[in-house]
XYZ file of C-alpha atoms in Angstrom:
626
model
C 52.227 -39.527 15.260
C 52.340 -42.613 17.529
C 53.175 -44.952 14.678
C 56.010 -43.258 13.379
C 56.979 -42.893 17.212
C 60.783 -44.439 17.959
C 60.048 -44.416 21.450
C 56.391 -46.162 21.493
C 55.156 -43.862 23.569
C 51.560 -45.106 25.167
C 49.995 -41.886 24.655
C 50.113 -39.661 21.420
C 53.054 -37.043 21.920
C 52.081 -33.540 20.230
C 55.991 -33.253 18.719
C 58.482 -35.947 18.614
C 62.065 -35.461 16.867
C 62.549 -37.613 13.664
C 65.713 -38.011 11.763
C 64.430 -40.421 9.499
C 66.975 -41.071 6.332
C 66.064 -40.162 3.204
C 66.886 -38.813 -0.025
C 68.120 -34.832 0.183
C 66.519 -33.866 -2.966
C 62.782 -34.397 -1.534
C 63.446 -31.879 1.747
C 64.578 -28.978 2.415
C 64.824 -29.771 5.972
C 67.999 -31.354 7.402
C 67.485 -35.494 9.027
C 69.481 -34.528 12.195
C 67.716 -32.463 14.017
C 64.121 -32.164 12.297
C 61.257 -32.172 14.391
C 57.189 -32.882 13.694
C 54.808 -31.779 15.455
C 51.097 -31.575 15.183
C 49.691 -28.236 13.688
C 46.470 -26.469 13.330
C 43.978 -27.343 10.301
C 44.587 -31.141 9.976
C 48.767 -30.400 8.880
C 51.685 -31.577 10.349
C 54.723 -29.203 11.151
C 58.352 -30.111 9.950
C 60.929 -28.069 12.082
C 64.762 -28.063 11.931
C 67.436 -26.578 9.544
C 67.612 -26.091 5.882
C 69.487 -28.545 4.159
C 73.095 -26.547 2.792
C 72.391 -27.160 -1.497
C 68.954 -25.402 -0.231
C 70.289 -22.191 1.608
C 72.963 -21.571 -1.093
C 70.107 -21.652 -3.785
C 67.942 -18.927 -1.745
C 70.628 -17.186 -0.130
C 68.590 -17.425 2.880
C 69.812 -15.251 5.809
C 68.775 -17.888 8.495
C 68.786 -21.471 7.862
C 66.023 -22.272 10.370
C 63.424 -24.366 8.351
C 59.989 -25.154 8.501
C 57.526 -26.866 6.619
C 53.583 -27.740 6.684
C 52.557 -31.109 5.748
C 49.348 -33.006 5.680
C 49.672 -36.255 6.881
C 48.715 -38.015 3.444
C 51.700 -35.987 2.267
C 54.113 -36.678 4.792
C 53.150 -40.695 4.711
C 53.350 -39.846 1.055
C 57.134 -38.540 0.990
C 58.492 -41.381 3.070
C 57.131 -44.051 1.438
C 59.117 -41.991 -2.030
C 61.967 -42.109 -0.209
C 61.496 -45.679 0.863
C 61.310 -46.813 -2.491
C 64.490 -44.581 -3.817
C 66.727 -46.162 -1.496
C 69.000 -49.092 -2.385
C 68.170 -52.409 -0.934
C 71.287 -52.278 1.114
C 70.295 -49.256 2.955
C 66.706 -49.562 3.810
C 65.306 -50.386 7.304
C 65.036 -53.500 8.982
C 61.756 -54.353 8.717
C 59.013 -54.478 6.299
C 58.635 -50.560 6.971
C 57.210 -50.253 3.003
C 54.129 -52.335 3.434
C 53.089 -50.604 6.666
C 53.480 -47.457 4.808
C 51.521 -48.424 2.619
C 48.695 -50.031 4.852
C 49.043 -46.556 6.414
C 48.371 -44.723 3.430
C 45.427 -46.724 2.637
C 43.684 -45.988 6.055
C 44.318 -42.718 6.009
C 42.286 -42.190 2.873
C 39.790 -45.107 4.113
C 38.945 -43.932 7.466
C 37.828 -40.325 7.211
C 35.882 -42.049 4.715
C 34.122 -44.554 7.034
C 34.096 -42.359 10.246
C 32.485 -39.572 8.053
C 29.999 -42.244 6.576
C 29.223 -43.193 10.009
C 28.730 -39.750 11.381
C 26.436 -39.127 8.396
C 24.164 -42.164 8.664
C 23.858 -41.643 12.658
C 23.121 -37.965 12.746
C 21.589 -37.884 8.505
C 19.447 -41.001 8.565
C 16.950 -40.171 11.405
C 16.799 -36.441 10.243
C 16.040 -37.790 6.625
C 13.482 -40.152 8.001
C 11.747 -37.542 10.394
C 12.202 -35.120 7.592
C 9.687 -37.703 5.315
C 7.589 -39.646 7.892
C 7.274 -37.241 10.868
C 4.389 -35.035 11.822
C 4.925 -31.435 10.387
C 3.397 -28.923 12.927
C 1.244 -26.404 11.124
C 3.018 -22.418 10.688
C -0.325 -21.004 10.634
C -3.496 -22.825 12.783
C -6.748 -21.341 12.479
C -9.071 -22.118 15.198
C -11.741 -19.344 14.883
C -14.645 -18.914 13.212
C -14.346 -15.354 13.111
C -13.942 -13.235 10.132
C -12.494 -9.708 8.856
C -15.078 -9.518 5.850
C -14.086 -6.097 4.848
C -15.478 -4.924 2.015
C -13.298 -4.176 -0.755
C -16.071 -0.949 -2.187
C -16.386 -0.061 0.796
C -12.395 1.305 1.408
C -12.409 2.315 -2.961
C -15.848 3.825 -2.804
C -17.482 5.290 0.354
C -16.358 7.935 2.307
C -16.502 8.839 5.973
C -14.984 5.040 6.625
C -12.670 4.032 9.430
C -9.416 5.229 8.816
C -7.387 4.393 11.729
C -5.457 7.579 12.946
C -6.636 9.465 10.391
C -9.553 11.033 9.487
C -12.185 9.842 7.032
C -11.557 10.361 3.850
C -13.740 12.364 1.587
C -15.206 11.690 -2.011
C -12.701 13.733 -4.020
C -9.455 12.632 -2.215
C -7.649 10.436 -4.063
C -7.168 6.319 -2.849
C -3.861 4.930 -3.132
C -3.178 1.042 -3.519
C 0.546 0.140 -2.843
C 1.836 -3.117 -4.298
C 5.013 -4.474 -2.851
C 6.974 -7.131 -4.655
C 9.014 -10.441 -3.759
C 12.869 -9.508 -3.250
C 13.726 -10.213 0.357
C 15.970 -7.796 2.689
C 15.776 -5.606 -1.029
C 12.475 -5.102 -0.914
C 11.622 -4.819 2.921
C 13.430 -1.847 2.991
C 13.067 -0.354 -0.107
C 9.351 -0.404 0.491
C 9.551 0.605 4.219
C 11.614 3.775 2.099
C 8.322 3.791 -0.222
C 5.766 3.900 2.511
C 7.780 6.886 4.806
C 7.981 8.773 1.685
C 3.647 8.538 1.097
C 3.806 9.582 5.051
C 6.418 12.573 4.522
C 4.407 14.117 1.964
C 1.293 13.566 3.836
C 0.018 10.845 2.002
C -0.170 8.012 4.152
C -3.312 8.351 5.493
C -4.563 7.933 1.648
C -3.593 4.449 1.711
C -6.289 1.833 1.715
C -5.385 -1.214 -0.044
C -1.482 -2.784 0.274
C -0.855 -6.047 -1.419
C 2.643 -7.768 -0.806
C 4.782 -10.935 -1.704
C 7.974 -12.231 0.307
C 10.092 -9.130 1.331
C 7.342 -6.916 0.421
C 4.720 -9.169 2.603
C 7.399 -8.357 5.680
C 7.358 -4.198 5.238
C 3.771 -4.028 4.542
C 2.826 -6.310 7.862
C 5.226 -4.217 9.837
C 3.649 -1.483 8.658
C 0.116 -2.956 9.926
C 1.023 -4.053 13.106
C 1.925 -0.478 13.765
C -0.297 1.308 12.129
C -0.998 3.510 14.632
C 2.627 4.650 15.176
C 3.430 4.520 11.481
C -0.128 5.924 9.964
C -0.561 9.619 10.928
C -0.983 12.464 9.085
C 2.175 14.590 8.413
C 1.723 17.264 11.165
C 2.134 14.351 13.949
C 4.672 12.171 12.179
C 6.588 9.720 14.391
C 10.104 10.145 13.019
C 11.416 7.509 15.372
C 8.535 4.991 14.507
C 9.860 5.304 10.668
C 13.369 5.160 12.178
C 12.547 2.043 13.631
C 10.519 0.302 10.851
C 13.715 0.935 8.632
C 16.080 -0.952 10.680
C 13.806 -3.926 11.327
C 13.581 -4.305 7.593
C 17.548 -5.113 7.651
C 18.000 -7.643 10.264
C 19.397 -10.654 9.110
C 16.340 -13.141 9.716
C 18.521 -15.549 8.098
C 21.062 -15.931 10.644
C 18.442 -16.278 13.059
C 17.074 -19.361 11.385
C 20.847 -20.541 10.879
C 21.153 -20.256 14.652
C 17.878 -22.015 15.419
C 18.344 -25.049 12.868
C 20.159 -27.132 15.366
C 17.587 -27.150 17.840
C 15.953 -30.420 18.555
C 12.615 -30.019 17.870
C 14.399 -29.398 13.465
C 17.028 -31.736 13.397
C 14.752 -34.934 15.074
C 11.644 -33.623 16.523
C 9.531 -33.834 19.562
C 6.398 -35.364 21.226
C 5.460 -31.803 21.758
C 5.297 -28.698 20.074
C 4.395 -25.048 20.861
C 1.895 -23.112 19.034
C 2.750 -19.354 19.991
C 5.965 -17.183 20.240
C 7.139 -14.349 22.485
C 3.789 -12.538 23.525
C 1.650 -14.417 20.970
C -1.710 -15.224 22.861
C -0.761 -18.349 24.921
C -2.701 -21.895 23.622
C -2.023 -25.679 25.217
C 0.838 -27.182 23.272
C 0.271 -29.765 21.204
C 1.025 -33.327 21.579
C 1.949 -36.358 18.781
C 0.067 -39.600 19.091
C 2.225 -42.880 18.746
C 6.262 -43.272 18.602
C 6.731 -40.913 15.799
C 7.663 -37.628 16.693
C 6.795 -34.000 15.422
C 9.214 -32.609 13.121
C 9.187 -28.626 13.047
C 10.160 -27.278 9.285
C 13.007 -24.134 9.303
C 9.815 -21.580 8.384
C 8.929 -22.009 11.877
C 11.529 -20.409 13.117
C 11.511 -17.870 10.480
C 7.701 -16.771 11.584
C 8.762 -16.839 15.434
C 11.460 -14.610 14.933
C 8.862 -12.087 12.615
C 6.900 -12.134 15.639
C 9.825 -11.447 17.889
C 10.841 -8.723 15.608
C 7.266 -7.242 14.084
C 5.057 -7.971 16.888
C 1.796 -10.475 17.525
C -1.294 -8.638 15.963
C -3.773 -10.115 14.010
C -5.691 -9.237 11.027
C -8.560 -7.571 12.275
C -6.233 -4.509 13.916
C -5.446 -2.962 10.193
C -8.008 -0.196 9.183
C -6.847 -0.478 5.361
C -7.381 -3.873 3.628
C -3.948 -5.833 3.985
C -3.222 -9.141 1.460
C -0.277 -11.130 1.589
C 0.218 -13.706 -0.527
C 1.494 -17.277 -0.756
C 2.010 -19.986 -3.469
C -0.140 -23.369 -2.949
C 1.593 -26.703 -3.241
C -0.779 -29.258 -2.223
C -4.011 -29.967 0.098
C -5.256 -32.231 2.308
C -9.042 -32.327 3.457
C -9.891 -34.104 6.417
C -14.005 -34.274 5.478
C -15.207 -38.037 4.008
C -11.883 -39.782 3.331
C -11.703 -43.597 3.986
C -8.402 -42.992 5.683
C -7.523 -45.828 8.429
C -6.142 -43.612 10.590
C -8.124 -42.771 14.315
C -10.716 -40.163 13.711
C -9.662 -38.758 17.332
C -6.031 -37.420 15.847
C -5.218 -33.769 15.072
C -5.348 -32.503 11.885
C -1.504 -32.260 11.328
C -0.958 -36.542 12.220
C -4.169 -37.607 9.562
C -2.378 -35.704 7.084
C 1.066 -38.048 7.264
C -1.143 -41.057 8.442
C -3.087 -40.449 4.980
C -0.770 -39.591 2.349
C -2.700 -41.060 -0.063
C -5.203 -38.425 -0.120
C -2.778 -35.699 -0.439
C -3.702 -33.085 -3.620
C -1.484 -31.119 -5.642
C -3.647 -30.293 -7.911
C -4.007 -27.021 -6.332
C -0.264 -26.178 -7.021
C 0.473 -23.312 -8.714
C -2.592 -21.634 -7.565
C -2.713 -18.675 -4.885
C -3.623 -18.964 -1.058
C -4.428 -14.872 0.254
C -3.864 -14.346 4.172
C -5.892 -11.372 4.188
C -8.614 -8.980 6.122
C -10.961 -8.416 3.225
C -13.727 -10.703 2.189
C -13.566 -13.444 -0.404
C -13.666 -12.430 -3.855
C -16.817 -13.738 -5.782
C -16.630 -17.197 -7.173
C -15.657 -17.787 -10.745
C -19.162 -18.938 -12.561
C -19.835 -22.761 -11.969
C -20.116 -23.682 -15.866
C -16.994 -26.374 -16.136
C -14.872 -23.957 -16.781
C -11.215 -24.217 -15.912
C -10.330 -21.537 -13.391
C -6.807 -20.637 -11.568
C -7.112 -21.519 -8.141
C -7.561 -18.647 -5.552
C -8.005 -19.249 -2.166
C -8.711 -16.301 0.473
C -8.351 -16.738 4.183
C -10.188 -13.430 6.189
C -9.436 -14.745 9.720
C -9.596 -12.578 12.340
C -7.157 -14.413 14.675
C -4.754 -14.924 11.999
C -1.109 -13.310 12.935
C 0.013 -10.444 10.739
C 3.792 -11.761 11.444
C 3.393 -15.508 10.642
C 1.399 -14.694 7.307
C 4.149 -12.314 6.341
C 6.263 -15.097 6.702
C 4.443 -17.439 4.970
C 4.247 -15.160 2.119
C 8.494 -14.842 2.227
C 9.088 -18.720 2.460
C 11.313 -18.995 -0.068
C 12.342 -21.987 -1.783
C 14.895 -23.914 -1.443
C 16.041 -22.773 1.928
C 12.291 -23.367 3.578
C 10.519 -26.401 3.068
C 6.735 -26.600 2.392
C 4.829 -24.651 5.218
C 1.331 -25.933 6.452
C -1.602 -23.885 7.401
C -4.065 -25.557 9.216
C -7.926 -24.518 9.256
C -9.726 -26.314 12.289
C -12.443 -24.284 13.246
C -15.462 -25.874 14.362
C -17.642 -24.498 11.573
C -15.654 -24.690 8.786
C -14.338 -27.594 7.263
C -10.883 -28.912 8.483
C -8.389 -28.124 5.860
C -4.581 -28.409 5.549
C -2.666 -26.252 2.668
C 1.070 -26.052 1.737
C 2.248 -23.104 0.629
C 5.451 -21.466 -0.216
C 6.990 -17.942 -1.140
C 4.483 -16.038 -2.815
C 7.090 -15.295 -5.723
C 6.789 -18.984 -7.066
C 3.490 -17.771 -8.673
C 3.996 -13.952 -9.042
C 6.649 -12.078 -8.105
C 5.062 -8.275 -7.973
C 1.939 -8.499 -5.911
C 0.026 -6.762 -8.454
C -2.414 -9.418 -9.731
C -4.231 -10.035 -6.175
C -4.724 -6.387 -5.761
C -6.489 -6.054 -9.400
C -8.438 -8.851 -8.214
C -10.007 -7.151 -5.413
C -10.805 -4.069 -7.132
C -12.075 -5.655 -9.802
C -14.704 -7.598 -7.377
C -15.087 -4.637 -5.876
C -17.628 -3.789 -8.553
C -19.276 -6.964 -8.731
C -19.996 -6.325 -4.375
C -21.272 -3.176 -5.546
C -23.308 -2.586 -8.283
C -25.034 0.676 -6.812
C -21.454 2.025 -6.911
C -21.794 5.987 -6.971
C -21.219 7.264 -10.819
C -18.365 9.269 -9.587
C -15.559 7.638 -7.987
C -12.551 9.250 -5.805
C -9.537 8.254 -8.146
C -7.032 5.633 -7.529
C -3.774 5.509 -7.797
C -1.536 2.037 -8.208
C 2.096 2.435 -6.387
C 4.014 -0.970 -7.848
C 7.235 -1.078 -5.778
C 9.007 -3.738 -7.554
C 12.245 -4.711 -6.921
C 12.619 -7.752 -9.287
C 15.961 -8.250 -10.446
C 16.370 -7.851 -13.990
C 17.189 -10.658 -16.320
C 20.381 -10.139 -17.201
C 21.945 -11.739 -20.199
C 21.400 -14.680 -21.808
C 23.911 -18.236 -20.794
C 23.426 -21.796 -21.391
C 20.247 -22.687 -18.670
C 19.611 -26.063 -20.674
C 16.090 -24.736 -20.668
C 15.421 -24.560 -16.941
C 15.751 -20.242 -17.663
C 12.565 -20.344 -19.341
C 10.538 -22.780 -16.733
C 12.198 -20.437 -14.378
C 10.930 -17.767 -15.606
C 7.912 -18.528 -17.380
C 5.531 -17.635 -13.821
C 6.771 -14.162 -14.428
C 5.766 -14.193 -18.019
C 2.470 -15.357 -17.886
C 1.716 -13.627 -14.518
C 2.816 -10.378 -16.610
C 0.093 -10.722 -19.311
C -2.908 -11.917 -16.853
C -1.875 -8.913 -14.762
C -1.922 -6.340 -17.905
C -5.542 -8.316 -18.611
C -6.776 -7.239 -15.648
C -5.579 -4.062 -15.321
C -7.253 -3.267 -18.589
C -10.488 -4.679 -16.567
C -10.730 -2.043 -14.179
C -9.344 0.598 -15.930
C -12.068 0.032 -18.110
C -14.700 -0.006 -15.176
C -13.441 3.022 -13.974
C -13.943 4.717 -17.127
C -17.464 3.395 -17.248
C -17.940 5.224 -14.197
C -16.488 8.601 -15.959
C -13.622 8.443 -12.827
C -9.296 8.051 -12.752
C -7.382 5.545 -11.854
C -3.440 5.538 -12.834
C -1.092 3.260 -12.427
C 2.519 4.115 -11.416
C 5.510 1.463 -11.843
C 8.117 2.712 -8.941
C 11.273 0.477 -9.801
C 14.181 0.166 -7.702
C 17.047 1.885 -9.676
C 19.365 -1.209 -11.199
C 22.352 -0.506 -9.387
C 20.683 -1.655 -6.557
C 19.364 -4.684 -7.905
C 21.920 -6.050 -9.842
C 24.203 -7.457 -8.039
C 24.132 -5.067 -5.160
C 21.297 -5.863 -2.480
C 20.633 -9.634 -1.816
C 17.072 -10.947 -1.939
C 17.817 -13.409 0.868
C 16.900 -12.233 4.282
C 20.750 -10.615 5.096
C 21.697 -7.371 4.959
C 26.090 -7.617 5.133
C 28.145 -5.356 6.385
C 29.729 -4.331 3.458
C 28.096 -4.348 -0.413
C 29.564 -4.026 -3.327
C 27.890 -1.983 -6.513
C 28.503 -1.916 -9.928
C 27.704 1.227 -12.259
C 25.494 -0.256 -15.053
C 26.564 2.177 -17.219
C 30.038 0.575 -16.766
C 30.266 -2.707 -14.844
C 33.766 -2.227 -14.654
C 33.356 0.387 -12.475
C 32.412 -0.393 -8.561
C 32.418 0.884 -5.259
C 32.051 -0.968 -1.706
C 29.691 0.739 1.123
C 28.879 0.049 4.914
C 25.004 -1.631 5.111
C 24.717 1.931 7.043
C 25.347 3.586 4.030
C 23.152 1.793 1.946
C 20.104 1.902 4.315
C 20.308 5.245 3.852
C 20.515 5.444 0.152
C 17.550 3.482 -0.203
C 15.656 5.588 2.734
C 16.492 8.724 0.498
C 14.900 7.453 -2.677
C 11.513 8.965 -1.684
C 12.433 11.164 1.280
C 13.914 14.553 2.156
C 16.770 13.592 4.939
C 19.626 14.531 6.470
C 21.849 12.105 4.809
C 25.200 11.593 6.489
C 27.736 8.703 5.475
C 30.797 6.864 6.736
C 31.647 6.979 3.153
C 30.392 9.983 1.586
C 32.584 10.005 -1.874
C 31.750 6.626 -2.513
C 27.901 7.065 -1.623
C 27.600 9.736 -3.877
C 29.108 8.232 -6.692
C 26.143 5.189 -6.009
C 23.997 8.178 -5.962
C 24.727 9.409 -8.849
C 24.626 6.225 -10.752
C 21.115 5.517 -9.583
C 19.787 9.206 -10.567
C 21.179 8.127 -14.201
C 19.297 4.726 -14.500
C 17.669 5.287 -17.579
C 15.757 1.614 -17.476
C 14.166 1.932 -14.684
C 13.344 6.090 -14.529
C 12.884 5.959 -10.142
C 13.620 9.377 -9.557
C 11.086 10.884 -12.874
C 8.548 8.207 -11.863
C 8.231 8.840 -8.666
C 7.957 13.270 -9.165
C 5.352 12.270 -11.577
C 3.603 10.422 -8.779
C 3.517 13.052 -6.243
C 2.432 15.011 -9.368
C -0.631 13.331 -10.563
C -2.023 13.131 -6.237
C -3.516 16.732 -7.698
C -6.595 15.572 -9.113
C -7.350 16.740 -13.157
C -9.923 15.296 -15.402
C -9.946 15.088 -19.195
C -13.205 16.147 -21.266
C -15.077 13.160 -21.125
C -13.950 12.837 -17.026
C -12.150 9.772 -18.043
C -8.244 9.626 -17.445
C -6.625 6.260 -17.446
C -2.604 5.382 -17.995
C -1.382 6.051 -21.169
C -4.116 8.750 -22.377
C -7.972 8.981 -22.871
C -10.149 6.241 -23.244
C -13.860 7.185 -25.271
């Protein structure tokens, strides 16, 4: 604007008036007269009067004129003009070139300013993104353990049970598995759980295993147990009220809003170890001129805390896994590192990156209150790594969120072991999905070793049932991946086949021990997968859902609306809409889902809680085994 300034003004005026020559054909607005001024979004506005071949072509009623230009545009348009003119009529001056000089710094400077910007603000967050100390998410410091016993919560009766009362040999156990999914599955499994509590059920539950959004409902669910675990007669409706809603908040935004904070964009000499009422410890402090670099899962486990609350793994009566993927290792026991033996634990691991592993990657790390399954048999065998932390100080909130760390959004998240006892330890994890999406193959796990902990196991055992909430999206069909759809989804695959391995395991050793144990796959309905709820940790306002049926065909609700949808899949409440046509119509297309068969599944549950035996006392899924 001051350039192209008659009057050389000494600061930049925000409208001059500019009646610059040129040919008629390239504006509709009139020379005399026209105005520019500076406009919002990076344009220039052109102001003045339509030129008269203009008006008569549009028959305009007014011919007051405006136009929106970008600057590139505008420089563009003169320099047209410039060149269209004869050489009797052009300027005085060598007005071309500088138009043309012009033209070139326009494009060249955003260029340079925003390569500048980038290298000032990008390079040191690149550099304490690599080189930095990472703070752990998770540092145990205890040498106490859970060490529940697996046999003991399948098995025996008259145990602890929280707020309920012991359970006796013929009432049935129920294991829930919640799967990976985000916002989808938080809530659909909070809906799960309130619907074992409405029918009085609840208090039946004694193993949960969880990955990602699952991991998030079924710690909630621990940390208030005693609210949320009560037989029917003294159900807290507002308890279940609440659970639901902190299932949707939009943890994402929260870590959005938190990014920008110092201590994730360059670091600090300090960092903090605890969150809201967390138990307070000293904050820790970085040796040497490189700072600590928090990673964006940090903020994600302060605000579970925040939201979930700060109670640790020795609180839950029932035995509670969550699980996480491992991506690498690093021991701090006999290395020949150079670094100072007096650093923590988090600086020897970037001081020593050349004793980093990741051969462990791919394996699974359990944050969990029961005891360590028995070791795989020392005979050279290859084994799939499976590594179970019991401790009792570990927070229910943070391991939730290490076990919903999804990748790409969260980097690698450490865990740090440095009690005095045990041997100082560093893992990276990530979302438990990267290995196995459903949850299912940890739980097997543990019953299965249950046996092994207990060979006196009583001949007769109460029967178990298997509640698989899974809310994995379905495949969909099939598009040009260039072959990164099968690595994608090979986990899932193979994780598939070693779970249906082991479920023929202890199917088998409940047989052997003439007892029932059924397994019950309660899918989330399709509409509500495909497409409809996110797996990322947002809930929107406003979701759109396809019938499956007919894709064509779609309706938009309020998140209101769907909360309650979801909550009604296994309960009987009063459901009120802002939409209620549309919400029906969703309704009815998940009723019809003929894949996934919620609403028969889920009767034939609450069915089978009655329990029946066959001839030989031996009931297992999918008939009679001799």
């Amino acid at each position: 604007m001051r350039l192209i300034d008659k009057q050389h003004l000494s600061i930049t005026p925000v409208e001059i008036a500019y009646d610059y020559e040129g040919s008629e054909t390239l504006s509709t607005v009139r020379n005399r007269g026209r105005t520019i001024a500076l406009h919002g979004a990076g344009r220039l506005k052109i102001e003045g009067r339509y030129e008269d071949q203009y008006q008569r072509q549009t028959k305009a009623a007014s011919n007051r004129a405006i136009q929106f230009m970008t600057p590139a545009e505008m420089l563009a348009q003169f320099r047209t003009q410039l060149e269209r003119l004869p050489a009797g009529q052009a300027p005085t001056g060598d007005l071309l070139a500088s138009l043309r000089n012009f033209q070139r710094s326009t494009l060249v400077y955003p260029a340079l300013v925003g390569a500048l910007a980038y290298g000032l603000i990008g390079g040191p967050a690149v550099f304490s993104f690599l080189r930095a100390i990472q703070p752990p998410e998770l540092a145990i410091r205890s040498e106490r353990h859970v060490n529940k016993q697996p046999a003991a919560l399948l098995f025996e009766s008259n145990q602890p049970n929280g707020g309920c009362g012991p359970l006796q040999p013929t009432m049935p156990r129920i294991a829930v598995v919640a799967s990976g999914g985000g916002t989808r599955a938080a809530i659909y499994t909070a809906s799960l759980l309130r619907g074992l509590a409405e029918h009085d059920q609840i208090c039946n539950v004694v193993l949960v295993s969880g990955v990602s959004g699952g991991s998030a409902a079924l710690g909630y669910f621990a940390l208030h147990e005693k609210e949320l675990r009560r037989p029917r007669d003294t159900m807290d409706v507002k308890a279940w009220d609440d659970f639901s809603q902190a299932m949707a908040l939009p943890f994402i935004e929260q870590v959005i809003d938190g990014a920008s904070d110092m201590r994730f964009a360059f670091g600090r000499w300090r960092w903090a170890s605890s969150a809201c009422h967390e138990a307070q410890r000293p904050d820790e402090d970085v040796t040497g001129w490189i700072p600590a670099r928090s990673r964006l899962g940090a903020i994600l486990a302060e605000s579970f805390v925040c939201h979930m609350g700060t109670g640790t793994m020795e609180a839950p009566s029932f035995g509670l896994m969550l699980n996480t993927a491992i991506v690498g290792s690093f021991s701090n026991n006999g290395q020949p590192c150079q670094a100072n033996h007096n650093l923590s634990l988090p600086e020897r691991a970037t001081r020593c990156r050349q004793f980093l592993d990741a051969g462990q990657a791919g394996g699974r790390l359990v944050l969990t209150n029961l005891a360590a399954p028995a070791s795989p048999p020392d005979d050279g065998s290859l084994h799939m790594q499976l590594v179970t932390l019991d401790n009792a100080d570990i927070s229910i909130a943070r391991a939730a969120a290490l076990s919903a760390n999804f990748p790409p959004v969260f980097p690698d998240a450490a865990i740090d072991i440095e009690a005095s006892g045990e041997a100082r330890m560093r893992y990276w994890v990530t979302d438990g999905g990267a290995v196995e999406n459903r949850g299912a193959m940890t739980l097997y796990y543990s019953i299965r070793d249950a046996f092994r902990s207990a060979p006196q196991a009583p001949q007769a055992l109460p029967p178990l049932h298997v509640v698989i909430a899974d809310v994995s999206a379905s495949a969909g069909r099939y598009s040009e991946s260039f072959g990164f759809g099968s690595v994608l989804g090979a986990g899932g695959q193979l994780g598939l086949g070693l779970e249906t391995e082991l479920r023929a395991a202890i199917e088998r050793l409940y047989c052997d021990h003439s007892s029932e144990i059924s397994i019950h796959e309660i899918a989330m309905p399709r509409v509500f997968r495909d497409g409809g709820i996110g797996t990322h940790w947002l809930l929107p306002n406003s979701l759109s859902f396809a019938n499956p049926a007919k894709p064509s065909e779609t309706e938009i609700l309020s998140a209101h609306d769907v909360e309650t949808l979801v909550l009604a899949l296994h309960n009987d409440i009063s459901e009120t809409y802002q939409d209620e046509a549309a919400a029906k119509k969703v309704k009815l297309w998940a009723q019809d889902d003929a894949t996934a068969k919620h609403d028969a599944n889920w009767k034939e549950f609450l069915a089978s809680l009655t329990p029946t035996q066959s001839e030989d006392g031996c009931q297992v899924q999918g008939g009679i085994k001799d």
